Amino acid sequence: MSTAHPNYITPEGFSKLRAEYDRLLGIERPRIVEIVSWAAGNGDRSENGDYLYGRKRMREIDGQLRRLSKKMKDAKVVDPRQQPDKARVYFGATVTIADEDDKHRTVTIVGNDEADASNGRIGWSSPIARALRGAAIGDLRRVMLPAGEKEYEVMAIRYPE
């Protein structure tokens, strides 16, 4: 069952998900399986820390693999370089906005799974990204933030080359 809204992701974000999946499946999990097999051969499993920890870690890895697999299956890879209308804010745009106090801030709109606000990468469904969708340079957009409503003016829009 897929979500009502597509789970957009950049090609780079998808590559990171794939690399993490491959690392867990090809390196981490086999290493834990080896430890569990070795520990199981050592007798009483109820008091065997390596065995108990290994089983717990294997469950965690399997859970991560399931989550990553679902994210990749639900992902819709969108390359911002292919955006036909680069004059408006859409997925993958890097946007410079200014608030009422003329404080400038630059954000890049990325997939929710690759958002990193401390590095200016905001998720596609975040309040600011939703408010900016479709905006052009000079447009004013109101955003309801935890601290209250703010108005931003779109100062610049860039897409990767």
XYZ file of C-alpha atoms in Angstrom:
161
model
C 0.000 0.000 0.000
C 1.636 3.229 -1.100
C 1.199 6.664 0.397
C -1.142 9.290 -1.031
C 1.805 11.563 -1.799
C 4.752 10.239 -3.795
C 7.930 9.818 -1.766
C 10.140 12.025 -3.940
C 13.893 11.577 -3.640
C 16.897 12.915 -5.536
C 19.135 10.469 -7.441
C 21.857 11.131 -4.826
C 19.446 10.420 -1.962
C 18.372 7.156 -3.603
C 22.026 6.152 -4.079
C 22.639 6.674 -0.347
C 19.642 4.474 0.554
C 20.890 1.784 -1.857
C 24.462 1.981 -0.479
C 23.218 1.598 3.120
C 21.029 -1.365 2.110
C 23.940 -3.044 0.303
C 26.299 -2.428 3.258
C 23.862 -3.947 5.756
C 23.030 -6.932 3.549
C 26.500 -7.634 2.173
C 28.796 -6.753 5.074
C 27.076 -6.160 8.410
C 24.545 -9.008 8.377
C 27.003 -11.760 7.257
C 29.425 -10.624 9.980
C 26.703 -10.974 12.655
C 25.550 -14.340 11.236
C 29.139 -15.571 11.591
C 29.314 -14.413 15.240
C 25.933 -16.023 16.056
C 26.956 -19.314 14.397
C 30.252 -19.345 16.298
C 28.522 -18.467 19.592
C 25.802 -21.109 19.057
C 28.517 -23.745 18.830
C 29.780 -22.779 22.286
C 27.010 -24.517 24.206
C 24.478 -22.909 26.568
C 22.848 -20.115 24.549
C 20.853 -18.667 27.471
C 24.005 -17.291 29.092
C 26.025 -16.651 25.925
C 26.397 -12.877 25.514
C 27.766 -13.088 21.963
C 24.833 -15.258 20.912
C 22.172 -13.104 22.607
C 23.670 -9.823 21.366
C 24.140 -11.259 17.869
C 20.503 -12.375 17.642
C 19.326 -8.951 18.854
C 21.599 -7.155 16.366
C 20.416 -9.416 13.545
C 16.772 -8.486 14.299
C 17.750 -4.795 14.215
C 19.545 -5.211 10.882
C 16.605 -7.140 9.400
C 14.272 -4.342 10.530
C 16.523 -1.721 8.929
C 16.679 -3.753 5.716
C 12.851 -3.951 5.611
C 12.520 -0.178 6.183
C 15.151 0.653 3.546
C 13.579 -1.769 1.079
C 10.140 -0.162 1.567
C 11.588 3.347 1.205
C 13.319 2.362 -2.047
C 10.183 0.628 -3.346
C 8.000 3.681 -2.562
C 10.564 6.221 -3.776
C 9.984 8.268 -6.883
C 13.412 9.399 -8.089
C 13.249 12.928 -9.489
C 16.332 14.537 -11.009
C 16.131 18.309 -10.342
C 18.437 18.900 -13.331
C 15.544 17.748 -15.570
C 13.055 20.327 -14.187
C 11.494 21.967 -17.275
C 10.346 25.171 -15.486
C 13.406 26.481 -13.643
C 11.718 29.868 -13.015
C 9.514 28.372 -10.288
C 10.135 26.446 -7.082
C 9.680 22.709 -7.439
C 11.354 19.605 -6.045
C 15.147 19.936 -5.981
C 15.220 23.730 -6.173
C 17.679 25.717 -4.085
C 15.766 28.800 -2.984
C 16.951 31.977 -1.286
C 14.203 33.572 0.770
C 14.081 36.748 2.864
C 11.838 37.328 5.876
C 10.211 40.597 7.033
C 13.501 41.621 8.735
C 15.410 41.062 5.461
C 17.183 38.009 6.931
C 18.162 35.784 4.014
C 18.114 32.013 4.181
C 18.902 29.478 1.464
C 17.224 26.069 1.437
C 17.225 23.136 -0.952
C 13.997 21.174 -1.273
C 14.761 17.451 -1.137
C 12.988 14.216 -0.304
C 11.721 13.806 3.257
C 14.125 10.873 3.756
C 17.124 13.039 2.867
C 16.182 16.224 4.742
C 18.884 17.762 6.933
C 17.718 21.170 8.177
C 21.077 22.011 9.764
C 22.570 21.854 6.252
C 19.698 23.750 4.592
C 18.118 20.614 3.102
C 14.388 20.680 3.857
C 11.889 17.912 3.203
C 9.383 18.225 0.368
C 6.455 18.091 2.824
C 7.855 20.559 5.365
C 5.749 23.714 5.924
C 8.280 25.996 4.189
C 8.652 23.679 1.176
C 4.869 23.359 0.824
C 4.483 27.157 0.950
C 7.218 27.706 -1.640
C 5.972 25.181 -4.213
C 5.267 26.899 -7.516
C 6.572 30.298 -6.350
C 8.577 32.564 -8.650
C 11.176 35.215 -7.789
C 9.460 38.146 -6.072
C 6.517 36.095 -4.803
C 5.529 36.429 -1.135
C 4.589 33.287 0.766
C 3.178 32.906 4.275
C 4.329 29.970 6.385
C 2.930 28.785 9.695
C 5.924 27.819 11.843
C 6.041 26.636 15.470
C 7.059 30.197 16.446
C 4.112 31.696 14.527
C 3.332 32.894 11.032
C 6.147 34.292 8.881
C 6.159 35.840 5.456
C 8.998 35.151 3.029
C 9.898 36.692 -0.297
C 11.519 34.468 -2.901
C 14.831 36.150 -3.809
C 16.500 33.492 -6.011
C 15.822 30.035 -7.452
C 18.556 27.657 -8.647
C 18.601 24.110 -9.915
C 21.665 21.881 -10.277
C 23.336 22.049 -13.687
